[in-house]
Amino acid sequence: MKIFYTITKSEAGGAQTHVFQLSKYMKEKGHTVAIMSFPGGELEKLAKENNITFHPNIYFKNSFNPILGLKAMKRIAEVVDVFKPDIVSCHSSIAGFWTRLVIKNKIPTIFTAHGWGFTDGVSKAKKIIVSLAERIAGRYCNKIICVSEYDRQLALKNNIVPREKLITIHNGVELFQREKTDNSINIVFVGRLSEQKDPELLVEAFSELKEENTNLLIIGGGEKEERLKKTKRDNVLITGSLTRAETLNKLKNADIFVLTSNYEGFPITILEAMSFGLPVIASDVGGVSEIVDNSVGYLIKRGDKEGLKRTLKELIDNKAIRLEKGNNARKRIEESFTLDKMLSKTEQVYLQ
């Protein structure tokens, strides 16, 4: 079987990790795989290192600009004509939209929604534009895989496609080993520093606590990076964008994972942290509550600085609680969110 993957960006991120994991798995199963994305990021590098064909599309940008769209569609059509895929698997709003408009059900097409652009927390204007685009593109796919049940219900609520086209397959991750190398308490945030995330909330809450022997590490690049770096804080390090391997290496020495967000789908970063046995504090948005509860960490309301300070303080001051919730977190991954489970369920959708 020939499988053609498209995704808007190739930078380090959860959706890109997902696409690479699927591509590598399908190639190892004997399928022929190709990926199309905007060039220059980690996904392109990993694809080439693993002998997976990568097709750059410089017109894949976070915009529904019709001129860019027509150029992107032309590039997609050129590759499809040569590659002749049996399955098209498209990811992310922009690549997913233009890909489906090109294919138009002439080839079985699966769209994976890594969180919707019309979810709670985004602007009203964006909700209107994206929901309209998804209803149009939804006509041209066999199935939509939602990475959380929250997103499946959101698609139903917004009449994106009929119920029978929607399926929930949660993200999954490998199992990792923690390697603590110092005596300090290390808090880690991982995420693109964009409007979707709220790293400012975490930096403010952490700084107001004034805890000794405690560090905060912010991993991620984006439009908020320079602004955060200009705001000097004690014991706060902002690394910029790191590769997934570099990020996982930082998580090995972490004690607490925090993801403050304005909106989410089903974050792989939380799963990775839990796989390391880390307790999690996260904003209760999107499908996060399908992973995080009081047994593995804490859910806080979007923008709730006092709630964040309270839960941080409890975990910083109580090693026993950190260890208990961290152990529970790793068990949850082992039982419900392994990479193998996600990969096999997705393959079954392709084979239907």
mmCIF file of C-alpha atoms in Angstrom:
data_model
loop_
_atom_site.group_PDB
_atom_site.id
_atom_site.type_symbol
_atom_site.label_atom_id
_atom_site.label_comp_id
_atom_site.label_asym_id
_atom_site.label_seq_id
_atom_site.Cartn_x
_atom_site.Cartn_y
_atom_site.Cartn_z
ATOM 1 C CA MET A 1 0.000 0.000 0.000
ATOM 2 C CA LYS A 2 1.219 3.508 -0.848
ATOM 3 C CA ILE A 3 0.479 6.113 1.837
ATOM 4 C CA PHE A 4 0.832 9.862 1.258
ATOM 5 C CA TYR A 5 1.036 12.057 4.377
ATOM 6 C CA THR A 6 0.567 15.823 4.311
ATOM 7 C CA ILE A 7 1.036 18.237 7.208
ATOM 8 C CA THR A 8 1.435 22.003 7.170
ATOM 9 C CA LYS A 9 4.707 22.458 9.069
ATOM 10 C CA SER A 10 7.728 20.246 9.623
ATOM 11 C CA GLU A 11 8.908 22.013 12.795
ATOM 12 C CA ALA A 12 9.177 20.152 16.113
ATOM 13 C CA GLY A 13 5.677 19.562 17.504
ATOM 14 C CA GLY A 14 3.147 16.982 18.602
ATOM 15 C CA ALA A 15 1.396 16.608 15.242
ATOM 16 C CA GLN A 16 4.752 16.269 13.479
ATOM 17 C CA THR A 17 5.839 13.584 15.966
ATOM 18 C CA HIS A 18 2.553 11.783 15.281
ATOM 19 C CA VAL A 19 3.091 11.857 11.493
ATOM 20 C CA PHE A 20 6.680 10.642 11.780
ATOM 21 C CA GLN A 21 5.715 7.804 14.104
ATOM 22 C CA LEU A 22 2.976 6.674 11.721
ATOM 23 C CA SER A 23 5.252 6.979 8.684
ATOM 24 C CA LYS A 24 8.056 4.987 10.283
ATOM 25 C CA TYR A 25 5.653 2.286 11.479
ATOM 26 C CA MET A 26 3.936 1.940 8.106
ATOM 27 C CA LYS A 27 7.285 1.769 6.308
ATOM 28 C CA GLU A 28 8.450 -0.962 8.692
ATOM 29 C CA LYS A 29 5.217 -2.859 7.950
ATOM 30 C CA GLY A 30 6.198 -2.922 4.269
ATOM 31 C CA HIS A 31 4.124 -0.013 2.977
ATOM 32 C CA THR A 32 5.561 2.703 0.703
ATOM 33 C CA VAL A 33 5.391 6.084 2.424
ATOM 34 C CA ALA A 34 5.867 9.721 1.392
ATOM 35 C CA ILE A 35 5.462 12.929 3.397
ATOM 36 C CA MET A 36 4.703 16.454 2.181
ATOM 37 C CA SER A 37 5.220 19.499 4.410
ATOM 38 C CA PHE A 38 6.757 22.947 4.517
ATOM 39 C CA PRO A 39 10.506 22.255 4.422
ATOM 40 C CA GLY A 40 13.313 22.904 6.862
ATOM 41 C CA GLY A 41 12.087 21.407 10.125
ATOM 42 C CA GLU A 42 12.664 18.366 12.285
ATOM 43 C CA LEU A 43 10.091 16.252 10.443
ATOM 44 C CA GLU A 44 12.012 16.636 7.167
ATOM 45 C CA LYS A 45 15.271 15.739 8.928
ATOM 46 C CA LEU A 46 13.794 12.634 10.580
ATOM 47 C CA ALA A 47 12.150 11.517 7.347
ATOM 48 C CA LYS A 48 15.418 11.689 5.434
ATOM 49 C CA GLU A 49 17.343 9.941 8.225
ATOM 50 C CA ASN A 50 14.847 7.073 8.018
ATOM 51 C CA ASN A 51 14.762 6.892 4.194
ATOM 52 C CA ILE A 52 11.207 8.196 4.001
ATOM 53 C CA THR A 53 10.532 10.281 0.897
ATOM 54 C CA PHE A 54 9.937 13.953 1.752
ATOM 55 C CA HIS A 55 8.263 16.371 -0.662
ATOM 56 C CA PRO A 56 8.611 20.064 0.271
ATOM 57 C CA ASN A 57 5.637 22.354 -0.267
ATOM 58 C CA ILE A 58 6.703 25.966 0.300
ATOM 59 C CA TYR A 59 3.088 27.114 -0.048
ATOM 60 C CA PHE A 60 1.948 25.315 3.110
ATOM 61 C CA LYS A 61 1.581 28.243 5.508
ATOM 62 C CA ASN A 62 -0.907 29.021 8.273
ATOM 63 C CA SER A 63 -3.187 30.922 5.937
ATOM 64 C CA PHE A 64 -6.276 30.252 3.836
ATOM 65 C CA ASN A 65 -4.942 32.762 1.270
ATOM 66 C CA PRO A 66 -6.396 31.493 -2.025
ATOM 67 C CA ILE A 67 -3.283 32.361 -4.073
ATOM 68 C CA LEU A 68 -1.065 30.329 -1.736
ATOM 69 C CA GLY A 69 -3.746 27.673 -1.708
ATOM 70 C CA LEU A 70 -3.826 27.292 -5.482
ATOM 71 C CA LYS A 71 -0.030 26.968 -5.568
ATOM 72 C CA ALA A 72 -0.101 24.446 -2.725
ATOM 73 C CA MET A 73 -2.781 22.435 -4.523
ATOM 74 C CA LYS A 74 -0.770 22.386 -7.742
ATOM 75 C CA ARG A 75 2.223 20.988 -5.857
ATOM 76 C CA ILE A 76 0.047 18.335 -4.165
ATOM 77 C CA ALA A 77 -1.447 17.302 -7.507
ATOM 78 C CA GLU A 78 2.021 16.972 -9.082
ATOM 79 C CA VAL A 79 3.218 14.594 -6.374
ATOM 80 C CA VAL A 80 -0.023 12.579 -6.339
ATOM 81 C CA ASP A 81 0.162 12.097 -10.125
ATOM 82 C CA VAL A 82 3.642 10.596 -9.805
ATOM 83 C CA PHE A 83 3.351 8.758 -6.464
ATOM 84 C CA LYS A 84 -0.164 7.390 -7.087
ATOM 85 C CA PRO A 85 -1.046 6.731 -3.414
ATOM 86 C CA ASP A 86 -3.611 4.197 -2.270
ATOM 87 C CA ILE A 87 -4.335 6.211 0.901
ATOM 88 C CA VAL A 88 -3.969 9.924 1.629
ATOM 89 C CA SER A 89 -3.537 10.816 5.305
ATOM 90 C CA CYS A 90 -3.645 14.573 5.888
ATOM 91 C CA HIS A 91 -2.923 16.421 9.136
ATOM 92 C CA SER A 92 -3.400 20.013 10.410
ATOM 93 C CA SER A 93 -5.930 22.537 9.161
ATOM 94 C CA ILE A 94 -4.161 24.124 6.181
ATOM 95 C CA ALA A 95 -2.537 21.040 4.652
ATOM 96 C CA GLY A 96 -5.694 19.091 5.425
ATOM 97 C CA PHE A 97 -7.894 21.638 3.655
ATOM 98 C CA TRP A 98 -5.889 22.015 0.440
ATOM 99 C CA THR A 99 -5.121 18.282 0.221
ATOM 100 C CA ARG A 100 -8.765 17.300 0.449
ATOM 101 C CA LEU A 101 -9.757 19.880 -2.162
ATOM 102 C CA VAL A 102 -7.233 18.345 -4.565
ATOM 103 C CA ILE A 103 -8.103 14.686 -3.949
ATOM 104 C CA LYS A 104 -11.910 15.124 -3.742
ATOM 105 C CA ASN A 105 -12.440 11.476 -2.707
ATOM 106 C CA LYS A 106 -10.779 10.121 -5.867
ATOM 107 C CA ILE A 107 -8.409 8.353 -3.470
ATOM 108 C CA PRO A 108 -9.458 7.163 0.025
ATOM 109 C CA THR A 109 -8.597 10.083 2.311
ATOM 110 C CA ILE A 110 -8.232 10.234 6.096
ATOM 111 C CA PHE A 111 -7.982 13.557 7.921
ATOM 112 C CA THR A 112 -6.554 13.638 11.446
ATOM 113 C CA ALA A 113 -7.665 16.604 13.577
ATOM 114 C CA HIS A 114 -4.975 17.443 16.128
ATOM 115 C CA GLY A 115 -7.384 19.839 17.826
ATOM 116 C CA TRP A 116 -9.869 22.035 15.955
ATOM 117 C CA GLY A 117 -9.278 25.669 15.008
ATOM 118 C CA PHE A 118 -12.825 26.450 16.200
ATOM 119 C CA THR A 119 -12.335 25.138 19.724
ATOM 120 C CA ASP A 120 -13.048 27.105 22.901
ATOM 121 C CA GLY A 121 -10.349 29.703 23.486
ATOM 122 C CA VAL A 122 -9.790 30.877 19.905
ATOM 123 C CA SER A 123 -11.183 34.126 18.498
ATOM 124 C CA LYS A 124 -14.732 34.284 17.152
ATOM 125 C CA ALA A 125 -13.502 35.270 13.686
ATOM 126 C CA LYS A 126 -11.154 32.289 13.520
ATOM 127 C CA LYS A 127 -13.916 29.949 14.689
ATOM 128 C CA ILE A 128 -16.191 31.078 11.852
ATOM 129 C CA ILE A 129 -13.508 30.778 9.148
ATOM 130 C CA VAL A 130 -12.123 27.424 10.263
ATOM 131 C CA SER A 131 -15.483 25.758 10.903
ATOM 132 C CA LEU A 132 -16.649 26.785 7.411
ATOM 133 C CA ALA A 133 -13.432 25.472 5.857
ATOM 134 C CA GLU A 134 -13.744 22.169 7.733
ATOM 135 C CA ARG A 135 -17.355 21.687 6.657
ATOM 136 C CA ILE A 136 -16.301 22.187 3.022
ATOM 137 C CA ALA A 137 -13.270 19.888 3.253
ATOM 138 C CA GLY A 138 -15.211 17.353 5.324
ATOM 139 C CA ARG A 139 -17.125 16.334 2.204
ATOM 140 C CA TYR A 140 -13.904 15.029 0.723
ATOM 141 C CA CYS A 141 -12.655 12.446 3.204
ATOM 142 C CA ASN A 142 -13.677 8.945 4.206
ATOM 143 C CA LYS A 143 -12.890 9.340 7.891
ATOM 144 C CA ILE A 144 -11.793 11.997 10.362
ATOM 145 C CA ILE A 145 -9.620 10.745 13.203
ATOM 146 C CA CYS A 146 -9.957 12.913 16.307
ATOM 147 C CA VAL A 147 -7.127 12.649 18.840
ATOM 148 C CA SER A 148 -9.554 13.227 21.721
ATOM 149 C CA GLU A 149 -13.200 12.494 22.439
ATOM 150 C CA TYR A 150 -13.603 16.198 23.190
ATOM 151 C CA ASP A 151 -12.668 16.974 19.584
ATOM 152 C CA ARG A 152 -15.053 14.345 18.218
ATOM 153 C CA GLN A 153 -17.922 15.848 20.186
ATOM 154 C CA LEU A 154 -16.895 19.342 19.057
ATOM 155 C CA ALA A 155 -17.009 18.237 15.427
ATOM 156 C CA LEU A 156 -20.498 16.806 15.934
ATOM 157 C CA LYS A 157 -21.677 19.973 17.670
ATOM 158 C CA ASN A 158 -20.451 22.090 14.744
ATOM 159 C CA ASN A 159 -21.878 19.757 12.065
ATOM 160 C CA ILE A 160 -18.497 19.224 10.419
ATOM 161 C CA VAL A 161 -19.293 15.758 9.037
ATOM 162 C CA PRO A 162 -21.862 13.014 9.726
ATOM 163 C CA ARG A 163 -21.298 10.991 12.899
ATOM 164 C CA GLU A 164 -20.230 7.843 11.037
ATOM 165 C CA LYS A 165 -17.200 9.633 9.566
ATOM 166 C CA LEU A 166 -15.728 10.450 12.991
ATOM 167 C CA ILE A 167 -13.548 8.204 15.109
ATOM 168 C CA THR A 168 -11.495 8.884 18.240
ATOM 169 C CA ILE A 169 -7.957 7.494 18.442
ATOM 170 C CA HIS A 170 -5.963 8.972 21.301
ATOM 171 C CA ASN A 171 -2.305 9.806 20.788
ATOM 172 C CA GLY A 172 0.210 7.356 22.213
ATOM 173 C CA VAL A 173 3.854 7.467 23.267
ATOM 174 C CA GLU A 174 6.809 5.225 23.997
ATOM 175 C CA LEU A 175 7.759 4.354 27.571
ATOM 176 C CA PHE A 176 10.690 6.400 28.902
ATOM 177 C CA GLN A 177 13.002 6.158 31.912
ATOM 178 C CA ARG A 178 13.635 9.090 34.236
ATOM 179 C CA GLU A 179 17.273 9.797 35.171
ATOM 180 C CA LYS A 180 17.447 12.331 37.986
ATOM 181 C CA THR A 181 20.922 13.904 38.129
ATOM 182 C CA ASP A 182 20.638 16.769 40.632
ATOM 183 C CA ASN A 183 18.976 17.670 43.940
ATOM 184 C CA SER A 184 17.004 20.670 42.734
ATOM 185 C CA ILE A 185 13.296 20.549 41.864
ATOM 186 C CA ASN A 186 12.921 21.064 38.118
ATOM 187 C CA ILE A 187 9.643 22.223 36.610
ATOM 188 C CA VAL A 188 9.327 21.884 32.821
ATOM 189 C CA PHE A 189 6.945 23.427 30.271
ATOM 190 C CA VAL A 190 7.047 22.203 26.648
ATOM 191 C CA GLY A 191 5.087 23.838 23.866
ATOM 192 C CA ARG A 192 5.166 26.256 20.973
ATOM 193 C CA LEU A 193 5.196 29.777 22.422
ATOM 194 C CA SER A 194 2.186 31.010 20.469
ATOM 195 C CA GLU A 195 -1.328 32.241 21.183
ATOM 196 C CA GLN A 196 -2.378 28.667 21.934
ATOM 197 C CA LYS A 197 -0.117 28.409 24.987
ATOM 198 C CA ASP A 198 0.087 30.600 28.080
ATOM 199 C CA PRO A 199 3.693 30.367 29.322
ATOM 200 C CA GLU A 200 3.423 33.886 30.799
ATOM 201 C CA LEU A 201 0.975 32.565 33.383
ATOM 202 C CA LEU A 202 3.455 29.922 34.515
ATOM 203 C CA VAL A 203 6.407 32.328 34.675
ATOM 204 C CA GLU A 204 4.400 34.800 36.767
ATOM 205 C CA ALA A 205 3.072 32.131 39.138
ATOM 206 C CA PHE A 206 6.489 30.538 39.600
ATOM 207 C CA SER A 207 8.193 33.894 40.214
ATOM 208 C CA GLU A 208 5.648 34.891 42.851
ATOM 209 C CA LEU A 209 6.241 31.662 44.780
ATOM 210 C CA LYS A 210 9.946 32.514 45.286
ATOM 211 C CA GLU A 211 10.862 28.885 45.992
ATOM 212 C CA GLU A 212 14.483 28.037 46.747
ATOM 213 C CA ASN A 213 16.344 25.237 44.972
ATOM 214 C CA THR A 214 13.608 25.161 42.322
ATOM 215 C CA ASN A 215 14.015 25.843 38.595
ATOM 216 C CA LEU A 216 11.627 26.465 35.724
ATOM 217 C CA LEU A 217 12.539 25.388 32.203
ATOM 218 C CA ILE A 218 10.464 26.689 29.277
ATOM 219 C CA ILE A 219 11.070 24.670 26.090
ATOM 220 C CA GLY A 220 9.687 25.979 22.820
ATOM 221 C CA GLY A 221 10.005 28.640 20.169
ATOM 222 C CA GLY A 222 7.490 31.041 18.680
ATOM 223 C CA GLU A 223 6.302 34.617 18.683
ATOM 224 C CA LYS A 224 6.255 34.836 22.489
ATOM 225 C CA GLU A 225 9.851 33.675 22.911
ATOM 226 C CA GLU A 226 11.668 37.017 22.677
ATOM 227 C CA ARG A 227 9.141 38.779 24.891
ATOM 228 C CA LEU A 228 9.551 36.140 27.570
ATOM 229 C CA LYS A 229 13.338 36.314 27.369
ATOM 230 C CA LYS A 230 13.286 40.090 27.881
ATOM 231 C CA THR A 231 11.462 39.630 31.179
ATOM 232 C CA LYS A 232 14.258 38.643 33.539
ATOM 233 C CA ARG A 233 13.251 36.078 36.159
ATOM 234 C CA ASP A 234 15.380 34.217 38.687
ATOM 235 C CA ASN A 235 15.731 30.453 38.109
ATOM 236 C CA VAL A 236 13.829 30.618 34.797
ATOM 237 C CA LEU A 237 15.470 29.361 31.603
ATOM 238 C CA ILE A 238 13.862 29.722 28.174
ATOM 239 C CA THR A 239 15.644 27.407 25.731
ATOM 240 C CA GLY A 240 13.881 28.220 22.480
ATOM 241 C CA SER A 241 12.920 25.391 20.158
ATOM 242 C CA LEU A 242 14.597 22.026 20.751
ATOM 243 C CA THR A 243 14.421 18.762 18.851
ATOM 244 C CA ARG A 244 12.228 16.054 20.318
ATOM 245 C CA ALA A 245 15.311 14.084 21.373
ATOM 246 C CA GLU A 246 16.707 17.133 23.183
ATOM 247 C CA THR A 247 13.354 17.774 24.849
ATOM 248 C CA LEU A 248 13.051 14.184 26.044
ATOM 249 C CA ASN A 249 16.548 14.450 27.481
ATOM 250 C CA LYS A 250 15.450 17.469 29.545
ATOM 251 C CA LEU A 251 12.365 15.616 30.788
ATOM 252 C CA LYS A 252 14.574 12.843 32.167
ATOM 253 C CA ASN A 253 15.771 15.206 34.901
ATOM 254 C CA ALA A 254 12.420 16.887 35.577
ATOM 255 C CA ASP A 255 10.221 16.616 38.693
ATOM 256 C CA ILE A 256 7.021 18.385 37.622
ATOM 257 C CA PHE A 257 5.477 19.015 34.195
ATOM 258 C CA VAL A 258 3.220 22.016 33.543
ATOM 259 C CA LEU A 259 1.244 22.912 30.421
ATOM 260 C CA THR A 260 -0.711 26.153 30.673
ATOM 261 C CA SER A 261 -2.807 26.622 27.528
ATOM 262 C CA ASN A 262 -5.647 28.659 26.106
ATOM 263 C CA TYR A 263 -6.800 25.720 23.990
ATOM 264 C CA GLU A 264 -5.613 22.201 23.173
ATOM 265 C CA GLY A 265 -6.395 18.993 21.331
ATOM 266 C CA PHE A 266 -4.706 16.065 23.056
ATOM 267 C CA PRO A 267 -1.120 17.098 23.828
ATOM 268 C CA ILE A 268 1.599 14.528 23.201
ATOM 269 C CA THR A 269 3.865 16.528 25.532
ATOM 270 C CA ILE A 270 1.665 15.604 28.501
ATOM 271 C CA LEU A 271 1.788 11.932 27.525
ATOM 272 C CA GLU A 272 5.576 12.065 27.229
ATOM 273 C CA ALA A 273 5.897 13.679 30.663
ATOM 274 C CA MET A 274 3.597 11.078 32.206
ATOM 275 C CA SER A 275 5.588 8.302 30.549
ATOM 276 C CA PHE A 276 8.634 9.582 32.449
ATOM 277 C CA GLY A 277 6.612 9.318 35.667
ATOM 278 C CA LEU A 278 6.081 13.056 36.147
ATOM 279 C CA PRO A 279 3.063 14.602 37.895
ATOM 280 C CA VAL A 280 1.236 17.050 35.627
ATOM 281 C CA ILE A 281 -0.427 20.416 36.130
ATOM 282 C CA ALA A 282 -2.415 21.453 33.059
ATOM 283 C CA SER A 283 -5.122 23.835 31.949
ATOM 284 C CA ASP A 284 -8.500 22.120 31.715
ATOM 285 C CA VAL A 285 -9.020 22.744 28.001
ATOM 286 C CA GLY A 286 -9.737 20.505 25.010
ATOM 287 C CA GLY A 287 -9.115 16.812 25.636
ATOM 288 C CA VAL A 288 -6.678 17.330 28.523
ATOM 289 C CA SER A 289 -9.162 15.988 31.085
ATOM 290 C CA GLU A 290 -9.117 12.671 29.195
ATOM 291 C CA ILE A 291 -5.512 12.241 30.352
ATOM 292 C CA VAL A 292 -5.121 14.260 33.553
ATOM 293 C CA ASP A 293 -7.094 13.899 36.774
ATOM 294 C CA ASN A 294 -6.321 14.140 40.492
ATOM 295 C CA SER A 295 -4.605 10.764 40.533
ATOM 296 C CA VAL A 296 -1.830 11.940 38.176
ATOM 297 C CA GLY A 297 -1.774 15.685 38.806
ATOM 298 C CA TYR A 298 -4.036 18.715 38.734
ATOM 299 C CA LEU A 299 -6.359 20.429 36.280
ATOM 300 C CA ILE A 300 -6.658 24.207 36.600
ATOM 301 C CA LYS A 301 -9.012 26.625 34.894
ATOM 302 C CA ARG A 302 -7.703 28.536 31.884
ATOM 303 C CA GLY A 303 -5.765 31.578 33.162
ATOM 304 C CA ASP A 304 -6.090 30.628 36.854
ATOM 305 C CA LYS A 305 -2.847 31.938 38.355
ATOM 306 C CA GLU A 306 -3.860 31.359 41.969
ATOM 307 C CA GLY A 307 -4.859 27.769 41.218
ATOM 308 C CA LEU A 308 -1.550 27.252 39.469
ATOM 309 C CA LYS A 309 0.413 28.685 42.399
ATOM 310 C CA ARG A 310 -1.475 26.496 44.866
ATOM 311 C CA THR A 311 -0.883 23.262 42.932
ATOM 312 C CA LEU A 312 2.757 24.107 42.204
ATOM 313 C CA LYS A 313 3.335 24.786 45.898
ATOM 314 C CA GLU A 314 1.792 21.447 46.882
ATOM 315 C CA LEU A 315 3.993 19.481 44.486
ATOM 316 C CA ILE A 316 7.163 21.441 45.283
ATOM 317 C CA ASP A 317 6.726 20.958 49.033
ATOM 318 C CA ASN A 318 5.652 17.296 48.997
ATOM 319 C CA LYS A 319 7.983 14.760 47.425
ATOM 320 C CA ALA A 320 5.695 11.882 48.412
ATOM 321 C CA ILE A 321 2.798 13.421 46.480
ATOM 322 C CA ARG A 322 5.049 14.046 43.484
ATOM 323 C CA LEU A 323 6.158 10.431 43.450
ATOM 324 C CA GLU A 324 2.670 8.997 43.977
ATOM 325 C CA LYS A 325 1.093 11.028 41.186
ATOM 326 C CA GLY A 326 4.097 10.429 38.927
ATOM 327 C CA ASN A 327 3.882 6.661 39.402
ATOM 328 C CA ASN A 328 0.167 6.766 38.669
ATOM 329 C CA ALA A 329 0.883 8.817 35.550
ATOM 330 C CA ARG A 330 3.294 6.244 34.154
ATOM 331 C CA LYS A 331 0.830 3.411 34.886
ATOM 332 C CA ARG A 332 -1.865 5.283 32.966
ATOM 333 C CA ILE A 333 0.383 5.489 29.910
ATOM 334 C CA GLU A 334 1.228 1.793 30.161
ATOM 335 C CA GLU A 335 -2.451 0.863 30.403
ATOM 336 C CA SER A 336 -4.109 3.241 27.949
ATOM 337 C CA PHE A 337 -1.826 5.474 25.879
ATOM 338 C CA THR A 338 0.995 3.417 24.398
ATOM 339 C CA LEU A 339 2.371 4.205 20.955
ATOM 340 C CA ASP A 340 1.682 0.657 19.740
ATOM 341 C CA LYS A 341 -2.007 1.024 20.541
ATOM 342 C CA MET A 342 -2.316 4.267 18.557
ATOM 343 C CA LEU A 343 -0.391 2.893 15.583
ATOM 344 C CA SER A 344 -2.377 -0.353 15.295
ATOM 345 C CA LYS A 345 -5.748 1.421 15.622
ATOM 346 C CA THR A 346 -4.769 3.890 12.898
ATOM 347 C CA GLU A 347 -3.605 1.114 10.589
ATOM 348 C CA GLN A 348 -6.993 -0.546 10.980
ATOM 349 C CA VAL A 349 -8.692 2.653 9.780
ATOM 350 C CA TYR A 350 -6.433 2.674 6.707
ATOM 351 C CA LEU A 351 -7.325 -0.942 5.910
ATOM 352 C CA GLN A 352 -11.107 -0.506 6.174
#
